[in-house]
CSV table of C-alpha atoms (C1' of nucleotides) in Angstrom, one decimal:
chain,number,residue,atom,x,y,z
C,258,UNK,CA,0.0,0.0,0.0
C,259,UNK,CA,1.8,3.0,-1.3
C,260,UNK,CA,-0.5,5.4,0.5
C,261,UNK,CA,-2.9,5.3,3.3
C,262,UNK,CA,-4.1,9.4,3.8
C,263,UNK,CA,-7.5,10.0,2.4
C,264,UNK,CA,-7.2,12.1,-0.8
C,265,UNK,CA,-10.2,14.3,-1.3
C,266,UNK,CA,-11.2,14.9,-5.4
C,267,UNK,CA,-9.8,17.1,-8.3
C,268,UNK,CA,-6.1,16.3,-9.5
C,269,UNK,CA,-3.2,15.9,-6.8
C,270,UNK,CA,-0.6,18.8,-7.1
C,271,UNK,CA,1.8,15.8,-7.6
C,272,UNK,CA,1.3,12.8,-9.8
C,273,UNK,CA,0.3,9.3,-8.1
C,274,UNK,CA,0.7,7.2,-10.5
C,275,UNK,CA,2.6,7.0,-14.3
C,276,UNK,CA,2.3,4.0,-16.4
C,277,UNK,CA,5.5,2.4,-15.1
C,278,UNK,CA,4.4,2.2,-12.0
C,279,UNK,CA,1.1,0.6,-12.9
C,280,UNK,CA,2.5,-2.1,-14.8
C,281,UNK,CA,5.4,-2.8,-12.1
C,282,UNK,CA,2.7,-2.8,-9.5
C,283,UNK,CA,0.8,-5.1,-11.3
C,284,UNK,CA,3.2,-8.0,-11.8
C,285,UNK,CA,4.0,-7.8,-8.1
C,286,UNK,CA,-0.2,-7.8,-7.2
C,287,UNK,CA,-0.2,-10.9,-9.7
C,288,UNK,CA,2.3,-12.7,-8.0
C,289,UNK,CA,0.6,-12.8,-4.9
C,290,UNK,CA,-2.8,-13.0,-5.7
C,291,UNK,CA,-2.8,-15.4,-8.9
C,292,UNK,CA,-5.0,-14.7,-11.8
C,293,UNK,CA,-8.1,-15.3,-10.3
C,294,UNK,CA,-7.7,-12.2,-8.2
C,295,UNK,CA,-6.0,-10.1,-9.9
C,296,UNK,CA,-8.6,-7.2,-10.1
C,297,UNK,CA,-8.3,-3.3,-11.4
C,298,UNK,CA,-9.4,-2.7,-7.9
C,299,UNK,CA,-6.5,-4.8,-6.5
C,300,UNK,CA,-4.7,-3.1,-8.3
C,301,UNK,CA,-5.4,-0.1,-7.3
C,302,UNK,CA,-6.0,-0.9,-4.0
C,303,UNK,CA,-2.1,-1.5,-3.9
C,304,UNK,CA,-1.5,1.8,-5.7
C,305,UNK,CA,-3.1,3.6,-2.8
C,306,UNK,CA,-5.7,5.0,-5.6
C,307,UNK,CA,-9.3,4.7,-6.6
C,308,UNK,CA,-9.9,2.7,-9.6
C,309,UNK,CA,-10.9,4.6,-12.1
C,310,UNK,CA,-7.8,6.2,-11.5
C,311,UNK,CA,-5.6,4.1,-13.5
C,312,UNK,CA,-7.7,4.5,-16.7
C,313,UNK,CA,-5.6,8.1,-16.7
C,314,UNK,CA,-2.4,6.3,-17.6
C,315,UNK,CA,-3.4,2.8,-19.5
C,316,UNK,CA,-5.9,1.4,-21.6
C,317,UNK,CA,-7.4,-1.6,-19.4
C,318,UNK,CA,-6.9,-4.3,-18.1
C,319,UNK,CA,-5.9,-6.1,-21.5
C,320,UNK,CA,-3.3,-3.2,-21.8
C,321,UNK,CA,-1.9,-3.9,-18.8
C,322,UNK,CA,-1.5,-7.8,-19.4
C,323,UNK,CA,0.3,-6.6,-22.8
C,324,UNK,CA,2.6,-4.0,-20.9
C,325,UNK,CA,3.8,-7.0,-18.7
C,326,UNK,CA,5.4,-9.2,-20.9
C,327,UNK,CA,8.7,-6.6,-21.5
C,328,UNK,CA,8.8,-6.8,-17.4
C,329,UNK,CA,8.6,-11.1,-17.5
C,330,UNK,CA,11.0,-11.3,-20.6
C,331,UNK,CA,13.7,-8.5,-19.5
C,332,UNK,CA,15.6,-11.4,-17.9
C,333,UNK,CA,16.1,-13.4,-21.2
C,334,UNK,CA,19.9,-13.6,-21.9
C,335,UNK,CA,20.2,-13.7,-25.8
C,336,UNK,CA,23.6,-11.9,-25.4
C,337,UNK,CA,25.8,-15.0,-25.8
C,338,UNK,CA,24.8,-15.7,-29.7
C,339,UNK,CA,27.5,-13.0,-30.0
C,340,UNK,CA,30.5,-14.7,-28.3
C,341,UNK,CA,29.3,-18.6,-27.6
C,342,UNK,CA,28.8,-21.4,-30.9
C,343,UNK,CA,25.1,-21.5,-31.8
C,344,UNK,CA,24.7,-24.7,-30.0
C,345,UNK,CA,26.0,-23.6,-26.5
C,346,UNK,CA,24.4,-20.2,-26.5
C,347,UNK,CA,21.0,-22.1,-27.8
C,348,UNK,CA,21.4,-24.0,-24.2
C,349,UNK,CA,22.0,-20.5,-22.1
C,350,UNK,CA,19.2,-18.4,-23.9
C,351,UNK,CA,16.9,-21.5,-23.3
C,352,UNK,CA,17.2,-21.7,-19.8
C,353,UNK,CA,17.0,-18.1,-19.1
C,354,UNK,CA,13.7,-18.1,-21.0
C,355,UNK,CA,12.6,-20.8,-19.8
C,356,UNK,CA,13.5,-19.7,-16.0
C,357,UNK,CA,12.3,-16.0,-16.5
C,358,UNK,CA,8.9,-17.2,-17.3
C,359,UNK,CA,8.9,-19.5,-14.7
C,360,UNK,CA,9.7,-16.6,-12.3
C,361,UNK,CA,6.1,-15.4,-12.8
C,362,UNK,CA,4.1,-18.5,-12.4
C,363,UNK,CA,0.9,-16.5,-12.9
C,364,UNK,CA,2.3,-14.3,-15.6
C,365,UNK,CA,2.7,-17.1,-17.9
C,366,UNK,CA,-0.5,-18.4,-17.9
C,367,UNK,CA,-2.1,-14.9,-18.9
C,368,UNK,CA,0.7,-13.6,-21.8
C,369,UNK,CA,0.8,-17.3,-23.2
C,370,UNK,CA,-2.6,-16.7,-25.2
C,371,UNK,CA,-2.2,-13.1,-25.5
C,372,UNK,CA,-0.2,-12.5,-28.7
C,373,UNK,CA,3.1,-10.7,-29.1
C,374,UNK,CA,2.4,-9.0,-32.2
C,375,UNK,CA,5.5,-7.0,-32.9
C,376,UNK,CA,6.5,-5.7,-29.7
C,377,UNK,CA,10.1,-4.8,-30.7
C,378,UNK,CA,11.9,-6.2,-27.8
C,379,UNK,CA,11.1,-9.4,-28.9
C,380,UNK,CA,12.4,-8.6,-32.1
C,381,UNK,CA,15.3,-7.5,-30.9
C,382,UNK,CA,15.6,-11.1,-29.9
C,383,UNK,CA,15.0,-12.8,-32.9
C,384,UNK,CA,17.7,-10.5,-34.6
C,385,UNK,CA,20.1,-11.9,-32.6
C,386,UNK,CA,18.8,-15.0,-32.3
C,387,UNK,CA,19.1,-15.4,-36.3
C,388,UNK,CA,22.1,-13.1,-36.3
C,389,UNK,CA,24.0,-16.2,-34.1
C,390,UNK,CA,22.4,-19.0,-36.4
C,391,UNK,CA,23.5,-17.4,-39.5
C,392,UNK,CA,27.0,-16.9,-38.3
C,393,UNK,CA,26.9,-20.9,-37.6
C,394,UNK,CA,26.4,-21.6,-41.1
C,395,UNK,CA,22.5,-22.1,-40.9
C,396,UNK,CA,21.0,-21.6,-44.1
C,397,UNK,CA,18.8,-19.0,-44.3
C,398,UNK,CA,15.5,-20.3,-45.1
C,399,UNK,CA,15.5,-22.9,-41.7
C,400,UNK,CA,16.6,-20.2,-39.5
C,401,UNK,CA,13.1,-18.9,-38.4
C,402,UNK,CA,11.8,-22.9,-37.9
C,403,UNK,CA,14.4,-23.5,-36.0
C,404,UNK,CA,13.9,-20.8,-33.8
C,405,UNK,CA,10.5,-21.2,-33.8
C,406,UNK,CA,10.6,-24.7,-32.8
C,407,UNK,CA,12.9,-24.2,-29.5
C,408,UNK,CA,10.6,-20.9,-28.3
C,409,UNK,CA,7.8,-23.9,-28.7
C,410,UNK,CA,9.9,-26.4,-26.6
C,411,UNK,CA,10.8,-23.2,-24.2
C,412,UNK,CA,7.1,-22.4,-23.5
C,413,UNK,CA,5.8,-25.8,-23.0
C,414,UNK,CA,8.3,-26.6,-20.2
C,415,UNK,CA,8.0,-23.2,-18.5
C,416,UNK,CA,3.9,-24.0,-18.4
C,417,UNK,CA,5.1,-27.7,-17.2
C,418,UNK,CA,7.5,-25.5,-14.9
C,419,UNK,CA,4.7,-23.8,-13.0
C,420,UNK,CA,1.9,-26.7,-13.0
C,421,UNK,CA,1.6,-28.2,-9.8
C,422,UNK,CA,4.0,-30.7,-8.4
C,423,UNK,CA,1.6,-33.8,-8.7
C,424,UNK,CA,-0.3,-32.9,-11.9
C,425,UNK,CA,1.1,-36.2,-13.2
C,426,UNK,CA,0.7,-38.6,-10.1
C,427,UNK,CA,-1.8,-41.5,-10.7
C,428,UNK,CA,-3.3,-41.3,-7.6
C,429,UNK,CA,-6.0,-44.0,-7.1
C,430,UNK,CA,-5.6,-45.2,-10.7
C,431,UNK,CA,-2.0,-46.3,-10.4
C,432,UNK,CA,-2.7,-50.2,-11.1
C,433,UNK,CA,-4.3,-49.2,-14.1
C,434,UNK,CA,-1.2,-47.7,-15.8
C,435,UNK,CA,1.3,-49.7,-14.3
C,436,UNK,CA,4.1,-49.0,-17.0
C,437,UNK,CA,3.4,-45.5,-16.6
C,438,UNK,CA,4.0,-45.4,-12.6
C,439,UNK,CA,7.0,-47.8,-12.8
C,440,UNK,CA,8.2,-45.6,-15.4
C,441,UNK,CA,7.7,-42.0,-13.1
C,442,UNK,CA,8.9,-43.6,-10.4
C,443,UNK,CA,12.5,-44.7,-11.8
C,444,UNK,CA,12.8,-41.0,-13.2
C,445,UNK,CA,12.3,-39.7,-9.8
C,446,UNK,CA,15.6,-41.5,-8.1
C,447,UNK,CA,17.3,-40.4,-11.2
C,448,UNK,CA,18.8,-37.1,-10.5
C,449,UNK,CA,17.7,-35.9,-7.1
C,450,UNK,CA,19.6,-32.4,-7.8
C,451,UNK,CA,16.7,-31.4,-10.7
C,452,UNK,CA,12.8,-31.7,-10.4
C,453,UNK,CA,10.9,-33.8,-12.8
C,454,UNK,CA,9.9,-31.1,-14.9
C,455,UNK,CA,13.6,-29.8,-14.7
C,456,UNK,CA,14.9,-33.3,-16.1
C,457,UNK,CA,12.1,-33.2,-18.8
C,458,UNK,CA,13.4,-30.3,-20.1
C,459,UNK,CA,17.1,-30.7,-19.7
C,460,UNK,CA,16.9,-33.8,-21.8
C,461,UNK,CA,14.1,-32.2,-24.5
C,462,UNK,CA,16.7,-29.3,-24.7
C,463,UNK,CA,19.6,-31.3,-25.6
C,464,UNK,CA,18.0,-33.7,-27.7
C,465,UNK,CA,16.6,-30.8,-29.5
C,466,UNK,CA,19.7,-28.8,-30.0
C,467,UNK,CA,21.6,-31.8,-30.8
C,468,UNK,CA,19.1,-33.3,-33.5
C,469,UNK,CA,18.6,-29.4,-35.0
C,470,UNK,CA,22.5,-30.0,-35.7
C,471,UNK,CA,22.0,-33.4,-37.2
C,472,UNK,CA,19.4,-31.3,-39.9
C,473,UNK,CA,21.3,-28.3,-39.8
O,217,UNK,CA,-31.3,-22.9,-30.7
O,218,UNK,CA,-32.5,-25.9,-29.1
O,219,UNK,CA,-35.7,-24.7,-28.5
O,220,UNK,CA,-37.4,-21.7,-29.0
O,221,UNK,CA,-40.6,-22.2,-27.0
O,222,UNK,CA,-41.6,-20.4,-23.3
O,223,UNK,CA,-41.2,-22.5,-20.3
O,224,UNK,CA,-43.0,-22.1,-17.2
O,225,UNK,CA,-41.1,-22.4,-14.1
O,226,UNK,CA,-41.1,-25.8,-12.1
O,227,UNK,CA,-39.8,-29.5,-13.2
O,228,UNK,CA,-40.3,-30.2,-16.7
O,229,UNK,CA,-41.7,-33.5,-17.6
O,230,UNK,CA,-38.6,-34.5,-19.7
O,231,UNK,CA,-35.2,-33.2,-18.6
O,232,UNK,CA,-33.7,-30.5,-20.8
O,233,UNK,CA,-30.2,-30.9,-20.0
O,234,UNK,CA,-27.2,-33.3,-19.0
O,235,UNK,CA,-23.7,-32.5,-17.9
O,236,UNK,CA,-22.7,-34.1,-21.3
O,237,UNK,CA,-25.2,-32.1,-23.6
O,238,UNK,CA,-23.8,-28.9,-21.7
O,239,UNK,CA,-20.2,-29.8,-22.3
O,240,UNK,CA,-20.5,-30.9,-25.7
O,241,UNK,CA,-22.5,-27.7,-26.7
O,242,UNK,CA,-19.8,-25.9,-24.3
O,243,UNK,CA,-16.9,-26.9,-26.5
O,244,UNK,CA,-19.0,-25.4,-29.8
O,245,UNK,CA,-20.1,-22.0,-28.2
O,246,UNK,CA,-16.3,-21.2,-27.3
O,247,UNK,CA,-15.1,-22.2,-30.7
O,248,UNK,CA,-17.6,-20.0,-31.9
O,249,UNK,CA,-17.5,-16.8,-29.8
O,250,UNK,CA,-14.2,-17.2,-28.1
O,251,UNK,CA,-12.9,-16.9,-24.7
O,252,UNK,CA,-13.9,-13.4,-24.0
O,253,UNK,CA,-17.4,-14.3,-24.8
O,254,UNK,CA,-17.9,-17.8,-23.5
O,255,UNK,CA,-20.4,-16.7,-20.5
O,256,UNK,CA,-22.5,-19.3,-18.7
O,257,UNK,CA,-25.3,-16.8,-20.1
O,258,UNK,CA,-24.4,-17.6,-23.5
O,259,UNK,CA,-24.1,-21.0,-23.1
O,260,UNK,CA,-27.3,-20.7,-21.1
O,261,UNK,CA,-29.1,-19.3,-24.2
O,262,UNK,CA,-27.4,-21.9,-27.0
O,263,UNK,CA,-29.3,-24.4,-24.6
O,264,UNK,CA,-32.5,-22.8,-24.9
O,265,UNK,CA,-32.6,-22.5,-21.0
O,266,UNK,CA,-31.9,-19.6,-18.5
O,267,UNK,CA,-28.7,-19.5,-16.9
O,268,UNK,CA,-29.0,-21.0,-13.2
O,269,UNK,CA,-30.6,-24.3,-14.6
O,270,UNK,CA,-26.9,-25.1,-15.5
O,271,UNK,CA,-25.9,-25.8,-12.1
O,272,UNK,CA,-28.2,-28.3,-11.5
O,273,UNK,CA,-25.8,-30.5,-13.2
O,274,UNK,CA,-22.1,-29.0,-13.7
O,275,UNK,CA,-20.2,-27.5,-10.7
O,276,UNK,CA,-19.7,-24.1,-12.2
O,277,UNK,CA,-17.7,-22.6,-15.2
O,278,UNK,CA,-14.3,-24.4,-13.7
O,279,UNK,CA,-16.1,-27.6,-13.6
O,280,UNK,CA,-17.4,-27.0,-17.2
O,281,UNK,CA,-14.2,-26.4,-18.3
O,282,UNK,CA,-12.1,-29.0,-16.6
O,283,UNK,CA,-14.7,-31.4,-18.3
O,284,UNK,CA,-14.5,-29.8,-22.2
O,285,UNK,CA,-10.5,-31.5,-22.1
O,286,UNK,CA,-11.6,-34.9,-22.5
O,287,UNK,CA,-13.5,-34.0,-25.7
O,288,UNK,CA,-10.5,-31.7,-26.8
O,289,UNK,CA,-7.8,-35.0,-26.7
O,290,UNK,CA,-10.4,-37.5,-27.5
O,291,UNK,CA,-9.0,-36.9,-31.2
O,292,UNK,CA,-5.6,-37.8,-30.0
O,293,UNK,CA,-3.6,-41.2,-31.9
O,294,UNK,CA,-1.9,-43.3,-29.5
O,295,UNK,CA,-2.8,-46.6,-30.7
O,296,UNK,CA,0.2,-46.5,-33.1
O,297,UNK,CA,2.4,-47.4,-30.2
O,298,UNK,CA,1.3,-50.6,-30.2
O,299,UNK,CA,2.0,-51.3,-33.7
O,300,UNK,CA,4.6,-48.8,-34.9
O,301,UNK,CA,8.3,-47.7,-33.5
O,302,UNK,CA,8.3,-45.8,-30.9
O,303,UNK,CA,10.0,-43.0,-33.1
O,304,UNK,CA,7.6,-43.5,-36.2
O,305,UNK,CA,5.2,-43.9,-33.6
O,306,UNK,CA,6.1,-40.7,-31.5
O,307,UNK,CA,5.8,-38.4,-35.1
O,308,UNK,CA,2.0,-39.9,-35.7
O,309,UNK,CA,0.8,-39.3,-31.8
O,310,UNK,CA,2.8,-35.8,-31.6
O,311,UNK,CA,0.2,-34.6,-35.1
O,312,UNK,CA,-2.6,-35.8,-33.8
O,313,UNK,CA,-2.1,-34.5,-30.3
O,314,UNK,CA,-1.2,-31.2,-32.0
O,315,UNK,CA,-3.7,-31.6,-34.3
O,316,UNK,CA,-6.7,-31.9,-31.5
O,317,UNK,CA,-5.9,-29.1,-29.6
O,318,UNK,CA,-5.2,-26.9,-32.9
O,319,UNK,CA,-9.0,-27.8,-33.7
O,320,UNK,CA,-10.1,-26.2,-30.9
O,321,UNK,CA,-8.1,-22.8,-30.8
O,322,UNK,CA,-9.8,-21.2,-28.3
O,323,UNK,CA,-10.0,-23.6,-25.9
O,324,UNK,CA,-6.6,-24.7,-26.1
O,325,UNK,CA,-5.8,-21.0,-24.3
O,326,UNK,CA,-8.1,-21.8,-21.2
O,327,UNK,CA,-6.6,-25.3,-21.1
O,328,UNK,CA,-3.2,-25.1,-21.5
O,329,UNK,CA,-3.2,-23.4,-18.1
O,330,UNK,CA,-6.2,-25.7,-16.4
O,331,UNK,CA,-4.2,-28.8,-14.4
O,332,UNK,CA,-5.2,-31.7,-15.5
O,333,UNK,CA,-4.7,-33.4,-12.0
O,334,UNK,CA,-5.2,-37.5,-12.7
O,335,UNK,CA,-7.8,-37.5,-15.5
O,336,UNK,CA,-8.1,-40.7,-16.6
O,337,UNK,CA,-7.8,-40.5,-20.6
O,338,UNK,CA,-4.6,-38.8,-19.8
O,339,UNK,CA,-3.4,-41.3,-18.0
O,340,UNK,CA,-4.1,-44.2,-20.2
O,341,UNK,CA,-2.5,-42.0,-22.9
O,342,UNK,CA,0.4,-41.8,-20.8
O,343,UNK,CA,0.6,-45.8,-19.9
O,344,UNK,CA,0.5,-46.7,-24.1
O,345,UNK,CA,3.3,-44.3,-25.1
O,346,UNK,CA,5.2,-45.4,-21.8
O,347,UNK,CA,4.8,-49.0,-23.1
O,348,UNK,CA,5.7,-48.3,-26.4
O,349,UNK,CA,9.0,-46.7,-25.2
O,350,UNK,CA,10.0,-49.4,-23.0
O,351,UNK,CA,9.4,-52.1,-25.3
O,352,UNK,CA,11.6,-49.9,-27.6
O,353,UNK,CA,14.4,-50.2,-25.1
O,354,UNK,CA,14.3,-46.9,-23.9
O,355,UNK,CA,15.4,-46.7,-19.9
O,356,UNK,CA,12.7,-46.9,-17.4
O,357,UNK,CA,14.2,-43.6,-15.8
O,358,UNK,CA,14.1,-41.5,-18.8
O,359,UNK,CA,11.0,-42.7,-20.2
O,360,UNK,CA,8.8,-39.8,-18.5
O,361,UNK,CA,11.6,-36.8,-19.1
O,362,UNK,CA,11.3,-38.1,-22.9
O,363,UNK,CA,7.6,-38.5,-23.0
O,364,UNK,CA,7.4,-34.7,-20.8
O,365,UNK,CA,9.9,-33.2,-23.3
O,366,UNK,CA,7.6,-34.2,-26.4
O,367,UNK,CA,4.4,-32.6,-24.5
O,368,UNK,CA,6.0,-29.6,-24.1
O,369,UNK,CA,7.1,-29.3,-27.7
O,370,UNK,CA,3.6,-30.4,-28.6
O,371,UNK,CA,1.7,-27.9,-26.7
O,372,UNK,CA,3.8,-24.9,-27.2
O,373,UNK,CA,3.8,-26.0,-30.9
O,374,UNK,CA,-0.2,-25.7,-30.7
O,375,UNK,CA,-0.4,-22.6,-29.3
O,376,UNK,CA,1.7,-21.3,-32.0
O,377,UNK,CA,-0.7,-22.9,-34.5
O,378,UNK,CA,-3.6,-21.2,-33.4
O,379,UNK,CA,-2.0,-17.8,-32.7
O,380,UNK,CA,-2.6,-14.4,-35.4
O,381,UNK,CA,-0.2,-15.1,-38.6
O,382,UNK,CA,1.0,-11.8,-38.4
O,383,UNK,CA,2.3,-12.3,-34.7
O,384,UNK,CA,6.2,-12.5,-36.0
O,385,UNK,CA,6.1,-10.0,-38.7
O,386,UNK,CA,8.3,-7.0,-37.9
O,387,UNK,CA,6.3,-4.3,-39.6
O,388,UNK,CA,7.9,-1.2,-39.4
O,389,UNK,CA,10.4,-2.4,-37.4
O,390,UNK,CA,11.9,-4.4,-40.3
O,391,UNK,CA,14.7,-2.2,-41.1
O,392,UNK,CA,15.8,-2.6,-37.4
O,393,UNK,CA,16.1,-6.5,-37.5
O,394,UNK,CA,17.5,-7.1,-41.0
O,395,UNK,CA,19.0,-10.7,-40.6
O,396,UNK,CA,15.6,-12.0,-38.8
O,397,UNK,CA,13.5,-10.6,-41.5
O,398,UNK,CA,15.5,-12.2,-44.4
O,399,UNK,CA,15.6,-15.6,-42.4
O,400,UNK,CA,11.5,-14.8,-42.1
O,401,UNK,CA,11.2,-14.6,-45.5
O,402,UNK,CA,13.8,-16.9,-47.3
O,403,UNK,CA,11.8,-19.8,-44.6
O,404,UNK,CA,8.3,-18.4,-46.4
O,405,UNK,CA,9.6,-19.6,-49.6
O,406,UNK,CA,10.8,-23.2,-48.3
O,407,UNK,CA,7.9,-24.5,-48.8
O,408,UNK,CA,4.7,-23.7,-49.7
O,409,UNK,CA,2.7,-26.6,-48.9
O,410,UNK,CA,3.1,-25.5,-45.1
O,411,UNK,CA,2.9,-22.7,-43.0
O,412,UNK,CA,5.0,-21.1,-41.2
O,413,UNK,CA,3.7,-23.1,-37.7
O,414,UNK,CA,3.7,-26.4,-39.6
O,415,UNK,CA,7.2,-25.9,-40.6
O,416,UNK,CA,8.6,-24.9,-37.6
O,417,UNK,CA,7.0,-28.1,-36.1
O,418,UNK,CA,7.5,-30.1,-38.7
O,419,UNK,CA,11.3,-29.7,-37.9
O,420,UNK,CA,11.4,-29.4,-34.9
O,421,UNK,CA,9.9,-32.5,-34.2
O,422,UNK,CA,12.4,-34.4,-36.3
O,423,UNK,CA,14.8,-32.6,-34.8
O,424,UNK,CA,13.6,-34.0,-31.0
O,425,UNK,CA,13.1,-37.5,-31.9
O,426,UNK,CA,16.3,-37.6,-33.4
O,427,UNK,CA,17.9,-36.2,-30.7
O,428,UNK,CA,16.0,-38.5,-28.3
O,429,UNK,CA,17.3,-41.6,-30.1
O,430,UNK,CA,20.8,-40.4,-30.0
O,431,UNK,CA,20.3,-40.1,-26.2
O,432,UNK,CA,18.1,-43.2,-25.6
F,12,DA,C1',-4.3,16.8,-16.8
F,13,DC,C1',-5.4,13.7,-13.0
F,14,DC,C1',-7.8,12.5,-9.1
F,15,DT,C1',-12.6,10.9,-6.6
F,16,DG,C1',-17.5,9.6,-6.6
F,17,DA,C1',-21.4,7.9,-8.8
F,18,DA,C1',-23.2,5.1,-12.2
F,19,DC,C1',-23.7,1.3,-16.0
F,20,DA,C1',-23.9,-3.1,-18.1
F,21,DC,C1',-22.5,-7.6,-17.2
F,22,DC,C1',-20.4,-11.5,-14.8
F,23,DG,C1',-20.8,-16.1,-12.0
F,24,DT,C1',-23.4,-17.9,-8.4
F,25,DT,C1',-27.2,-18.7,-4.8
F,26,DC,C1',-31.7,-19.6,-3.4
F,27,DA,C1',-36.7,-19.5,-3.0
F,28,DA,C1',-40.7,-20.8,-5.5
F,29,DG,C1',-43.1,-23.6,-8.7
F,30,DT,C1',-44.1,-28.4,-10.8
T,129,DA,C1',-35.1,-33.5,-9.0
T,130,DC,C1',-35.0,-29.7,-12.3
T,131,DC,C1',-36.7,-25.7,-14.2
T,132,DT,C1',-37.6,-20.2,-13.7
T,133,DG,C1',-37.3,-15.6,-11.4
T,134,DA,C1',-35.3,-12.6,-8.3
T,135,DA,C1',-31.4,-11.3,-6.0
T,136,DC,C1',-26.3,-10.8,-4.5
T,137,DA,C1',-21.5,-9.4,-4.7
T,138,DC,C1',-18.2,-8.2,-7.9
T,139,DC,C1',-16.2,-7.2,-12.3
T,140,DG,C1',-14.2,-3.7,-16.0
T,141,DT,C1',-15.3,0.7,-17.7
T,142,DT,C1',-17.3,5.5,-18.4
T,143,DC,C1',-18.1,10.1,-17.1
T,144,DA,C1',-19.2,14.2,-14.5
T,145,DA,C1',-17.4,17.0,-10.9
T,146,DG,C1',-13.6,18.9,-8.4
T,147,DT,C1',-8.8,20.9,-8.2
DNA sequence: ACCTGAACACCGTTCAAGT
DNA sequence: ACCTGAACACCGTTCAAGT
């Protein structure tokens, strides 16, 4: 709560709020609240601020949910294309992605389905992203696929990142897939260091990079 | 419509609804309007009825749309493990998973965040592709990371599928990301039998089930 | 221009009343 | 048990009024 005074109508002789500070705000009231409750008038709530308030600085709500991706994806390292082999800096830039989504468990479920649409960050990404593929020898017209096909890979297993825990337990209905719970259970005593969604995706990342080689 | 004509208040002689007639009419109002009109109202309405009879036999909106998964996957090919190799095999169940949730683009977006928490189907689905790898050879301890890893790849793959065309064109950016947009369009002219999704999945999916084998 | 206060249409859900 | 009708709390958004 940024502000607790009463504030009486007609405009403040200081700003309360800016758009910055809204969409900071909001990832933060996300976090903590999860979709279901993440309101305009939580939101506002947390800004110390009447709701229609924030309609002075953003669109809506579905502005807002647009305005948070460049806060989620600020953490992706695509900086190593420019010094590391495609291959290596294709394992780093996965794992940040993969990890800064995972750092807002609710985020990702909202800006999945919400498209990008040329927001330039993101191209600034896929510059150098093609930029470190090209300089690998990559011909040109698999580039983009390629790409394409690890953000796919990336996205899945930062959704499977945030599911819960025993989204894929059998429960009750273990001797019915008995295969299955064998199979889930000799994965679990396999690497103790990593999480089964961690080793899912460590071994879809380096199976991917390493066949993308073989077709290179 | 299902039916046009007045109804008095009170038990009807012959029920109107079922949780299966409301799920399966579910699954066509959202393709048709889309998420951000899917109401219970409007649901209500394609049933010819008024909105609270609903609950008389779903939980609520959450129930209704935990319940609208198992006719999304029931399109899903994983018969061909028992037949097939698992990596001819794994390329026939990764389309048709891809395929089933690409048919239903707008449900896929309130799904792919929806746990699935022990549903049966999923389950069984899980037990014939863990078969299939086993009797392949593959590991018991890597069987689940390699069956997770293909999931992941699958789903993000659909949501690319089903998102705007124009969501990686640079527009007026262009001139600011000259390598991606050559890659972009040099990858256009690959192949015209498929778009720019089914290309990128196309690959990499050979690209992971390659990769798996070399690390089976 | 930027805040509050009041209002609007709509949402999911509950519950009494009717058959 | 299963429908309608009325009601509830809450949602995002608009707009006039105040400074």
């Amino acid at each position: 709560m940024a502000d607790t005074l009463e504030r009486r109508a007609g405009r403040p002789a200081k700003n309360v709020l800016s758009r910055d500070l809204i969409l900071a705000t909001a990832i933060t009231v996300l976090n903590r609240t999860g979709p279901e409750d993440f309101t305009m008038a939580a939101l506002a709530k947390e800004l110390g601020v009447k709701t229609p308030a924030l309609y002075h600085h953003v669109g809506g709500k579905n502005d807002i949910l647009a305005g948070m991706r460049q806060f989620v994806t600020a953490g992706i390292d695509y900086g190593v294309f420019k010094t590391l082999p495609w291959d290596e800096a294709t394992v780093i830039w996965a794992r940040s992605y993969r990890a800064a989504f995972a750092a807002h468990p609710y985020a990702i479920s909202l800006l999945a389905t919400v498209p990008v649409t040329g927001a330039h960050p993101t191209l600034v990404m896929y510059e150098e992203v093609s930029k470190g593929f090209r300089a690998a020898g990559w011909p040109e017209a698999k580039i983009v696929s390629a790409m394409v096909a690890l953000e796919n890979f990336i996205l899945g297993s930062a959704l499977d990142a945030v599911a819960p825990p025993d989204m894929m337990e059998p429960g009750d209905f273990a001797p019915d897939v008995p295969v299955y719970t064998n199979a889930l259970r000799a994965g679990e005593g396999a690497d103790p260091q990593l999480s089964r969604a961690d080793q899912a995706f460590e071994l879809g990342l380096a199976a991917l990079v390493a066949g993308l080689a073989a077709f290179k």
